[in-house]
Coordinates of C-alpha atoms in Angstrom, one line a residue:
Chain A
M1 CA -15.0 -31.7 127.2
Q2 CA -14.3 -28.3 125.7
L3 CA -12.9 -27.1 122.5
D4 CA -9.5 -25.6 122.8
P5 CA -9.1 -23.3 119.8
S6 CA -5.5 -22.4 120.5
F7 CA -4.6 -26.0 120.3
I8 CA -5.9 -26.2 116.7
W9 CA -3.3 -23.6 115.9
T10 CA -0.6 -25.3 117.8
A11 CA -1.4 -28.6 116.1
F12 CA -1.6 -26.9 112.7
W13 CA 2.0 -25.8 113.0
Q14 CA 3.2 -29.2 114.0
L15 CA 1.3 -30.9 111.2
L16 CA 2.9 -28.8 108.6
G17 CA 6.0 -30.9 109.0
A18 CA 4.1 -33.9 107.7
I19 CA 3.0 -32.2 104.5
P20 CA 6.0 -33.4 102.5
T21 CA 5.3 -37.0 103.4
T22 CA 1.7 -36.7 102.3
L23 CA 2.6 -34.9 99.1
S24 CA 5.4 -37.3 98.2
I25 CA 3.0 -40.3 98.5
T26 CA 0.4 -38.4 96.4
A27 CA 2.9 -37.3 93.8
V28 CA 4.6 -40.7 93.4
S29 CA 1.3 -42.6 93.2
V30 CA -0.3 -40.2 90.8
L31 CA 2.8 -40.1 88.4
A32 CA 3.5 -43.8 88.5
G33 CA -0.2 -44.4 88.4
F34 CA -0.5 -42.3 85.3
V35 CA 2.2 -44.2 83.5
I36 CA 0.7 -47.6 84.5
G37 CA -2.8 -46.3 83.6
A38 CA -1.8 -45.0 80.2
A39 CA 0.0 -48.3 79.4
T40 CA -3.0 -50.4 80.6
A41 CA -5.4 -48.2 78.7
M42 CA -3.4 -48.6 75.5
L43 CA -3.1 -52.4 75.9
R44 CA -6.9 -52.6 76.3
M45 CA -7.8 -50.2 73.5
Y46 CA -5.5 -51.8 71.0
R47 CA -6.6 -55.3 72.2
V48 CA -3.1 -56.6 72.5
P49 CA -3.5 -60.4 72.8
V50 CA -2.9 -61.8 76.3
L51 CA -1.7 -58.5 77.7
A52 CA -5.0 -56.8 77.2
Q53 CA -6.7 -59.6 79.2
I54 CA -4.1 -59.2 82.0
A55 CA -4.7 -55.4 82.0
S56 CA -8.5 -55.9 82.2
A57 CA -8.1 -58.3 85.1
Y58 CA -5.8 -55.9 86.9
V59 CA -8.2 -53.0 86.5
T60 CA -11.3 -54.9 87.7
F61 CA -9.4 -56.5 90.6
I62 CA -7.9 -53.3 91.9
R63 CA -11.0 -51.2 91.4
G64 CA -13.0 -54.0 93.1
T65 CA -10.9 -54.0 96.3
P66 CA -10.2 -51.3 98.9
M67 CA -7.0 -49.3 98.8
L68 CA -6.2 -50.3 102.4
T69 CA -6.3 -53.9 101.4
H70 CA -3.8 -53.3 98.6
L71 CA -1.5 -51.7 101.0
L72 CA -1.7 -54.6 103.5
I73 CA -1.3 -57.2 100.8
I74 CA 1.8 -55.4 99.4
Y75 CA 3.1 -54.9 102.9
F76 CA 2.9 -58.5 103.9
G77 CA 3.3 -60.2 100.5
L78 CA 6.1 -58.2 98.9
P79 CA 8.7 -59.0 101.5
M80 CA 7.9 -62.7 101.2
I81 CA 8.5 -62.5 97.4
I82 CA 11.6 -60.4 97.6
D83 CA 13.2 -62.5 100.4
G84 CA 12.3 -65.7 98.6
L85 CA 13.9 -64.4 95.4
A86 CA 16.9 -63.0 97.2
E87 CA 17.6 -66.3 98.9
H88 CA 17.1 -68.2 95.7
F89 CA 19.5 -66.0 93.7
G90 CA 21.9 -65.3 96.6
W91 CA 21.3 -61.5 96.6
S92 CA 22.4 -59.6 99.7
F93 CA 19.2 -57.4 99.6
R94 CA 16.6 -58.1 102.2
S95 CA 13.1 -56.7 102.5
V96 CA 13.8 -55.1 105.9
S97 CA 15.8 -52.4 104.1
I98 CA 12.8 -51.2 102.2
P99 CA 11.6 -48.1 104.0
M100 CA 7.9 -48.2 105.2
I101 CA 7.0 -45.4 102.8
G102 CA 8.2 -47.6 100.0
F103 CA 5.3 -49.9 100.5
A104 CA 2.9 -47.0 100.3
Y105 CA 4.5 -45.8 97.1
I106 CA 4.3 -49.2 95.5
S107 CA 0.8 -50.1 96.6
F108 CA -0.8 -46.7 96.0
S109 CA 0.8 -46.5 92.5
I110 CA -0.9 -49.8 91.7
T111 CA -4.2 -48.5 93.0
A112 CA -3.9 -45.2 91.1
G113 CA -2.9 -47.1 88.0
A114 CA -6.2 -48.9 87.8
Y115 CA -8.3 -45.8 88.3
M116 CA -6.1 -43.7 85.9
S117 CA -6.5 -46.4 83.3
E118 CA -10.2 -45.5 83.0
V119 CA -9.4 -41.8 83.1
V120 CA -6.9 -42.1 80.2
R121 CA -9.3 -44.4 78.3
A122 CA -12.1 -41.9 78.5
G123 CA -9.8 -39.1 77.4
I124 CA -8.6 -41.0 74.4
L125 CA -12.2 -42.0 73.4
A126 CA -13.0 -38.3 73.5
V127 CA -10.9 -37.7 70.4
D128 CA -12.9 -38.6 67.4
R129 CA -11.7 -41.3 65.1
G130 CA -11.8 -38.9 62.1
Q131 CA -8.8 -37.0 63.3
V132 CA -6.8 -40.2 63.5
E133 CA -7.9 -41.0 60.0
A134 CA -6.9 -37.6 58.9
A135 CA -3.5 -38.0 60.4
Q136 CA -3.1 -41.4 58.7
S137 CA -4.3 -40.0 55.4
V138 CA -1.3 -37.6 55.3
G139 CA 1.1 -40.4 56.0
M140 CA 1.6 -40.1 59.8
T141 CA 2.5 -43.3 61.6
T142 CA 0.3 -44.7 64.3
F143 CA 2.8 -43.5 66.9
Q144 CA 3.1 -40.0 65.4
S145 CA -0.7 -39.6 65.3
L146 CA -1.0 -40.8 68.9
R147 CA 1.7 -38.5 70.1
R148 CA 0.9 -35.4 68.1
I149 CA -2.9 -35.6 67.6
V150 CA -4.5 -37.9 70.1
F151 CA -2.6 -37.5 73.3
P152 CA -2.7 -33.7 73.6
Q153 CA -6.4 -33.7 73.1
A154 CA -7.0 -36.7 75.3
L155 CA -5.1 -35.0 78.1
A156 CA -7.2 -31.9 77.8
A157 CA -10.4 -34.0 77.9
A158 CA -9.1 -36.1 80.8
L159 CA -7.9 -33.2 83.0
P160 CA -11.1 -32.8 85.1
N161 CA -11.0 -36.5 85.9
L162 CA -7.3 -36.5 86.5
A163 CA -7.7 -33.7 89.0
N164 CA -10.3 -35.8 90.7
S165 CA -7.9 -38.7 90.9
V166 CA -5.1 -36.5 92.3
I167 CA -7.5 -35.4 95.1
G168 CA -8.6 -38.9 95.7
M169 CA -5.0 -40.1 96.1
L170 CA -4.2 -37.1 98.3
H171 CA -6.9 -38.1 100.7
G172 CA -6.2 -41.8 100.2
S173 CA -2.6 -41.3 101.3
T174 CA -3.8 -41.1 104.9
L175 CA -4.1 -44.9 104.8
A176 CA -0.3 -45.1 104.8
F177 CA -0.6 -44.8 108.6
A178 CA -1.4 -48.5 108.5
V179 CA 2.2 -49.3 107.7
S180 CA 3.4 -46.7 110.3
V181 CA 4.1 -43.9 107.8
V182 CA 3.5 -40.6 109.5
D183 CA 1.5 -38.5 107.1
I184 CA -0.6 -35.4 108.1
N185 CA -3.4 -37.5 109.6
A186 CA -1.1 -39.8 111.5
K187 CA 0.8 -36.8 112.8
A188 CA -2.4 -35.4 114.1
Q189 CA -3.0 -38.5 116.1
I190 CA 0.6 -38.3 117.5
V191 CA 0.3 -34.6 118.4
A192 CA -3.0 -35.2 120.2
S193 CA -1.9 -38.3 122.1
T194 CA 0.0 -36.3 124.7
N195 CA -3.0 -34.2 125.8
W196 CA -6.0 -36.1 124.3
K197 CA -7.1 -33.1 122.2
F198 CA -7.9 -35.3 119.2
F199 CA -10.8 -33.2 118.0
E200 CA -8.6 -30.1 117.7
A201 CA -5.8 -32.0 116.1
Y202 CA -8.0 -33.6 113.4
L203 CA -9.6 -30.3 112.7
A204 CA -6.2 -28.9 112.0
A205 CA -5.5 -31.8 109.7
A206 CA -8.8 -31.3 107.9
L207 CA -7.9 -27.6 107.3
I208 CA -4.6 -28.6 105.8
F209 CA -6.1 -31.2 103.6
W210 CA -8.7 -28.7 102.5
G211 CA -6.1 -26.1 101.7
L212 CA -4.1 -28.6 99.7
T213 CA -7.2 -29.7 97.8
V214 CA -8.1 -26.2 96.9
L215 CA -4.6 -25.7 95.7
I216 CA -4.8 -28.7 93.4
E217 CA -8.2 -27.6 92.1
R218 CA -6.7 -24.1 91.3
V219 CA -3.7 -25.6 89.5
A220 CA -5.9 -27.9 87.6
A221 CA -8.2 -25.1 86.5
L222 CA -5.2 -23.1 85.3
I223 CA -3.8 -26.0 83.3
E224 CA -7.2 -26.8 81.9
K225 CA -7.6 -23.2 80.7
R226 CA -4.2 -23.4 79.0
V227 CA -4.5 -26.8 77.4
G228 CA -8.1 -26.4 76.4
A229 CA -7.6 -23.0 74.8
Y230 CA -8.5 -24.4 71.4
N231 CA -12.0 -25.1 72.5
R232 CA -12.7 -21.5 73.4
G233 CA -15.2 -19.9 71.1
G234 CA -16.6 -23.3 70.1
V235 CA -19.7 -25.0 71.3
V236 CA -18.1 -26.3 74.5
Chain B
M1 CA -1.2 -42.8 36.7
I2 CA -3.6 -44.3 39.2
A3 CA -4.6 -47.9 38.6
L4 CA -7.0 -49.8 40.8
S5 CA -7.2 -53.4 39.7
H6 CA -9.6 -56.1 40.9
I7 CA -10.2 -54.4 44.2
S8 CA -12.6 -56.4 46.5
K9 CA -13.7 -55.6 50.0
A10 CA -16.1 -57.1 52.4
F11 CA -17.3 -56.0 55.8
G12 CA -18.1 -59.4 57.4
R13 CA -20.4 -61.1 54.9
N14 CA -21.4 -57.9 53.2
Q15 CA -19.5 -57.7 49.9
V16 CA -19.1 -53.9 49.5
L17 CA -16.7 -53.9 46.5
Q18 CA -16.6 -56.6 43.9
D19 CA -13.6 -56.8 41.7
I20 CA -13.4 -53.1 40.8
S21 CA -10.9 -51.8 38.3
L22 CA -10.5 -48.1 37.6
N23 CA -7.8 -46.1 35.9
V24 CA -7.3 -42.4 36.4
N25 CA -4.9 -40.4 34.2
R26 CA -2.7 -37.7 35.3
G27 CA -4.6 -34.4 35.7
E28 CA -7.9 -36.1 35.3
V29 CA -10.9 -35.3 37.5
V30 CA -13.0 -38.4 38.1
V31 CA -16.4 -38.1 39.8
I32 CA -17.9 -41.1 41.4
L33 CA -21.7 -41.2 41.7
G34 CA -24.0 -43.7 43.1
P35 CA -26.7 -44.3 45.7
S36 CA -25.7 -44.7 49.3
G37 CA -24.4 -48.1 50.1
S38 CA -23.0 -48.5 46.5
G39 CA -19.4 -48.7 47.8
K40 CA -18.2 -45.4 46.4
T41 CA -16.9 -44.0 49.7
T42 CA -15.3 -47.4 50.5
L43 CA -13.6 -47.4 47.2
L44 CA -12.2 -44.0 47.8
R45 CA -11.0 -44.9 51.3
C46 CA -9.3 -48.0 49.9
V47 CA -7.1 -45.8 47.7
N48 CA -5.3 -44.4 50.7
Y49 CA -5.8 -47.5 52.8
L50 CA -8.1 -46.1 55.4
E51 CA -10.0 -49.3 54.5
K52 CA -7.9 -52.3 53.8
P53 CA -9.0 -54.0 50.6
G54 CA -9.4 -57.7 50.8
S55 CA -7.6 -58.2 47.5
G56 CA -6.5 -56.3 44.4
Q57 CA -3.7 -54.0 43.4
I58 CA -3.3 -50.3 43.8
A59 CA -0.8 -48.3 41.8
V60 CA -0.2 -44.6 42.3
G61 CA 2.5 -43.2 40.0
D62 CA 5.4 -45.6 39.9
F63 CA 4.4 -47.1 43.3
Q64 CA 2.4 -50.3 43.3
V65 CA 1.1 -52.3 46.2
D66 CA -0.6 -55.7 46.3
C67 CA -3.3 -55.4 48.9
S68 CA -3.3 -59.1 50.0
R69 CA 0.3 -58.7 51.2
A70 CA 0.8 -55.0 51.9
R71 CA 3.2 -54.2 54.6
R72 CA 3.1 -51.2 56.9
G73 CA 5.9 -49.5 54.9
D74 CA 3.8 -49.9 51.7
V75 CA 0.8 -48.4 53.4
L76 CA 2.7 -45.3 54.6
Q77 CA 4.3 -44.9 51.1
L78 CA 0.8 -45.1 49.5
R79 CA -0.6 -42.6 51.9
R80 CA 2.2 -40.1 51.3
K81 CA 1.3 -40.1 47.6
T82 CA -2.4 -39.6 48.2
A83 CA -4.4 -37.2 50.3
M84 CA -8.0 -37.2 51.5
V85 CA -10.6 -34.5 52.1
F86 CA -13.2 -35.7 54.5
Q87 CA -16.9 -35.2 54.7
Q88 CA -16.6 -34.1 58.3
Y89 CA -13.4 -32.0 57.6
N90 CA -11.6 -33.9 60.4
L91 CA -9.3 -31.0 61.2
F92 CA -6.9 -31.4 64.2
R93 CA -9.0 -29.5 66.7
H94 CA -6.1 -28.5 69.0
K95 CA -4.2 -26.9 66.2
T96 CA -4.7 -23.7 64.3
A97 CA -5.5 -23.5 60.6
L98 CA -1.9 -22.9 59.9
E99 CA -0.7 -25.7 62.2
N100 CA -3.2 -28.1 60.6
V101 CA -1.6 -27.5 57.2
M102 CA 2.0 -27.5 58.6
E103 CA 1.6 -30.8 60.6
A104 CA 2.3 -33.2 57.8
L105 CA 5.1 -31.1 56.3
L106 CA 6.9 -31.1 59.7
V107 CA 6.2 -34.6 60.8
V108 CA 6.0 -36.6 57.6
K109 CA 8.2 -34.6 55.2
K110 CA 10.4 -33.3 58.0
L111 CA 10.7 -29.9 56.5
P112 CA 12.3 -27.1 58.6
A113 CA 9.6 -25.1 60.4
A114 CA 10.2 -21.9 58.5
E115 CA 9.9 -23.6 55.2
A116 CA 6.8 -25.5 56.3
R117 CA 5.3 -22.3 57.5
K118 CA 5.9 -20.5 54.3
R119 CA 4.4 -23.2 52.2
S120 CA 1.4 -23.5 54.5
I121 CA 0.6 -19.8 54.4
A122 CA 0.8 -19.8 50.7
L123 CA -1.7 -22.7 50.5
L124 CA -4.1 -21.1 53.0
E125 CA -4.0 -17.9 51.0
K126 CA -4.8 -20.0 47.9
V127 CA -8.0 -21.3 49.5
G128 CA -8.8 -17.8 50.6
L129 CA -8.0 -18.1 54.3
G130 CA -4.9 -15.9 54.5
A131 CA -6.7 -14.0 57.3
K132 CA -7.5 -17.0 59.4
L133 CA -4.1 -18.5 59.9
D134 CA -4.2 -18.5 63.7
E135 CA -7.8 -19.5 64.3
Y136 CA -8.7 -22.8 65.8
P137 CA -11.2 -25.0 63.9
S138 CA -13.8 -24.2 66.6
R139 CA -13.8 -20.6 65.4
L140 CA -14.2 -21.4 61.7
S141 CA -17.4 -22.0 59.7
G142 CA -17.9 -25.4 58.1
G143 CA -16.9 -24.0 54.7
Q144 CA -13.7 -22.5 56.1
Q145 CA -12.9 -25.7 57.9
Q146 CA -13.3 -27.7 54.7
R147 CA -11.0 -25.2 52.9
V148 CA -8.4 -25.8 55.6
G149 CA -8.9 -29.5 55.0
I150 CA -8.2 -28.9 51.3
A151 CA -5.1 -26.9 52.0
R152 CA -3.9 -29.7 54.3
A153 CA -4.5 -32.2 51.6
L154 CA -2.5 -30.1 49.1
A155 CA 0.4 -29.6 51.4
L156 CA 2.1 -32.9 50.7
E157 CA 1.8 -32.3 47.0
P158 CA 0.1 -35.7 46.5
E159 CA -0.3 -37.4 43.2
V160 CA -4.0 -37.6 43.7
I161 CA -6.5 -35.9 46.1
L162 CA -9.5 -37.9 47.2
F163 CA -12.6 -36.0 48.0
D164 CA -15.2 -37.9 50.1
E165 CA -18.4 -35.9 49.8
P166 CA -16.7 -32.7 50.6
T167 CA -19.8 -30.6 50.7
S168 CA -22.5 -32.9 52.2
A169 CA -22.0 -31.7 55.8
L170 CA -22.1 -28.0 54.8
D171 CA -24.9 -25.5 55.1
P172 CA -26.3 -24.9 51.6
E173 CA -24.9 -21.3 51.5
L174 CA -21.4 -22.5 52.2
V175 CA -21.3 -25.2 49.5
G176 CA -20.4 -22.7 46.8
E177 CA -17.2 -21.4 48.4
V178 CA -15.8 -24.9 48.8
L179 CA -16.8 -26.1 45.3
E180 CA -15.1 -22.9 43.9
V181 CA -11.8 -23.9 45.6
I182 CA -12.0 -27.4 44.3
R183 CA -12.8 -26.1 40.8
A184 CA -9.7 -23.9 41.0
I185 CA -7.5 -26.8 42.0
A186 CA -8.9 -28.9 39.3
R187 CA -8.0 -26.3 36.7
E188 CA -4.4 -26.5 37.9
G189 CA -4.3 -30.0 36.7
I190 CA -4.2 -31.8 40.0
T191 CA -5.5 -35.4 39.7
M192 CA -8.7 -35.9 41.7
I193 CA -11.2 -38.5 42.5
V194 CA -14.4 -37.0 43.9
V195 CA -17.3 -38.7 45.5
T196 CA -20.2 -36.1 45.5
H197 CA -23.9 -35.6 45.2
E198 CA -23.4 -32.2 43.6
M199 CA -24.6 -33.0 40.1
G200 CA -24.0 -29.5 38.7
F201 CA -20.4 -29.6 40.0
A202 CA -19.9 -33.1 38.6
R203 CA -21.1 -32.0 35.1
D204 CA -18.9 -28.9 35.3
V205 CA -15.6 -30.2 36.6
A206 CA -15.4 -33.9 35.8
N207 CA -13.5 -35.3 32.9
R208 CA -15.1 -38.6 33.6
V209 CA -18.1 -39.8 35.6
V210 CA -18.2 -43.2 37.1
F211 CA -21.5 -44.6 38.3
M212 CA -21.4 -47.2 41.0
D213 CA -24.1 -49.4 42.4
G214 CA -24.0 -52.6 44.5
G215 CA -20.2 -52.6 44.7
V216 CA -19.5 -52.6 41.0
I217 CA -19.0 -49.9 38.4
V218 CA -22.2 -49.9 36.3
E219 CA -21.2 -47.3 33.8
E220 CA -18.5 -44.7 33.1
G221 CA -17.9 -42.1 30.5
T222 CA -17.7 -38.3 29.9
P223 CA -20.2 -36.2 31.9
D224 CA -22.2 -35.7 28.7
E225 CA -22.4 -39.4 28.0
V226 CA -23.4 -40.4 31.5
F227 CA -25.8 -37.5 32.3
Q228 CA -27.4 -37.0 28.8
H229 CA -27.2 -40.5 27.3
P230 CA -26.9 -43.1 30.0
K231 CA -26.9 -46.6 28.6
E232 CA -27.7 -48.6 31.7
E233 CA -31.1 -48.8 33.2
R234 CA -29.8 -48.4 36.7
T235 CA -28.0 -45.2 35.8
K236 CA -31.2 -43.8 34.3
Q237 CA -33.2 -44.6 37.4
F238 CA -30.6 -43.0 39.7
L239 CA -30.4 -39.9 37.6
R240 CA -34.2 -39.6 37.6
R241 CA -34.2 -39.8 41.4
I242 CA -31.5 -37.2 42.0
T243 CA -32.6 -34.7 39.5
P244 CA -36.3 -34.5 40.3
E245 CA -36.5 -30.8 39.4
A246 CA -36.8 -31.7 35.8
N247 CA -39.9 -33.6 36.4
Y248 CA -41.8 -31.0 38.4
S249 CA -44.7 -29.3 36.8
I250 CA -46.0 -26.4 38.9

């Protein structure tokens, strides 16, 4: 077997078409995951009765099981629930009309949520309690002090970990092939299946993932510089 | 003007404040002294509800709250009438000196930005930081940070300012500049309750000195009464320990 460099190039161009799929899965799971994660973190930190325990169980279960397993459980379990409910309530909606990528969106959002929960929690813990007291001492409500004092700083502190999560979800999105979503990696397999040049095709896929990852790192560094401007000149 | 009556507070089984009552008149500067663990900081923090007293009443101006059934609205009201200067400054680290002072004016008092800005600049000039408006706390010295903290406390024009050991975290050479600012404010007739270990400052600025130990007020009086002619044995012991210079023979 011989390497065919020109096919790397050919495959590269064909794979570009799958970038939107990969990015959309990443973006949806990261954004929804952030919202879920922030909510979970708050429930746990404020020890909301019952909900905090549910949130903890969610985080340990999801972090304790593989992302591929989540996808398969959602893929096989969700239709049963939806169709069961639909039948019971007489809706016309059926699970077959959910696009395949929908399962990836839902399941990866749940996965990301659990990981983001820890990222958000660490960020919030990085803001010292004294500032919250200072905010309260001038009469700000809990919500005001969270929104204006805690969250902006928590976000700045969490950015490096957030960037890590985004990269993790970008790479994890390749698992969507299991429910026949054609992302960059799956596309590489399809492209190569006609001439068996898998090695070249996957190399091309790797290059694209690398490029996207570097892009994310760059953007994260830019945001970090901006958001963390207040720390410049200090100890850190 | 400020009336604390029968304030008690326990952390678990540790009774930190035992039925404390204290009145502070308008414009008065009250200094609270006492060994560590005597409850003086806790008492101060109870006044603006950073600690929730177990029982008792707090009255500030014409506003009164019963601690055993204080609602969230009461707590907010109380906090808007009081302000705190912290030992560790506790400035908002992602905001500049100016923004730190403006914050409460914008969010709590809901002043228009221009007005809040004008007032805040005036306050920062008053504490001698007119040239540092746009610096972040990380670029300010401890003394400068604490002066921003004082300006922030002044911004809401509270009925009383609570100082929690405002100079204990400072390098010795920076203590003077902060005390000078506090002195200047005291002369303006702003009511203050100060927890401090700066005896010279206490003697100099206080109208009244309160000595606490073991969660109770042991003795109170004018600085002269408490420092020169303490009546209680515990006060005498404490004063001997913190003013050892007088006993040195070289």
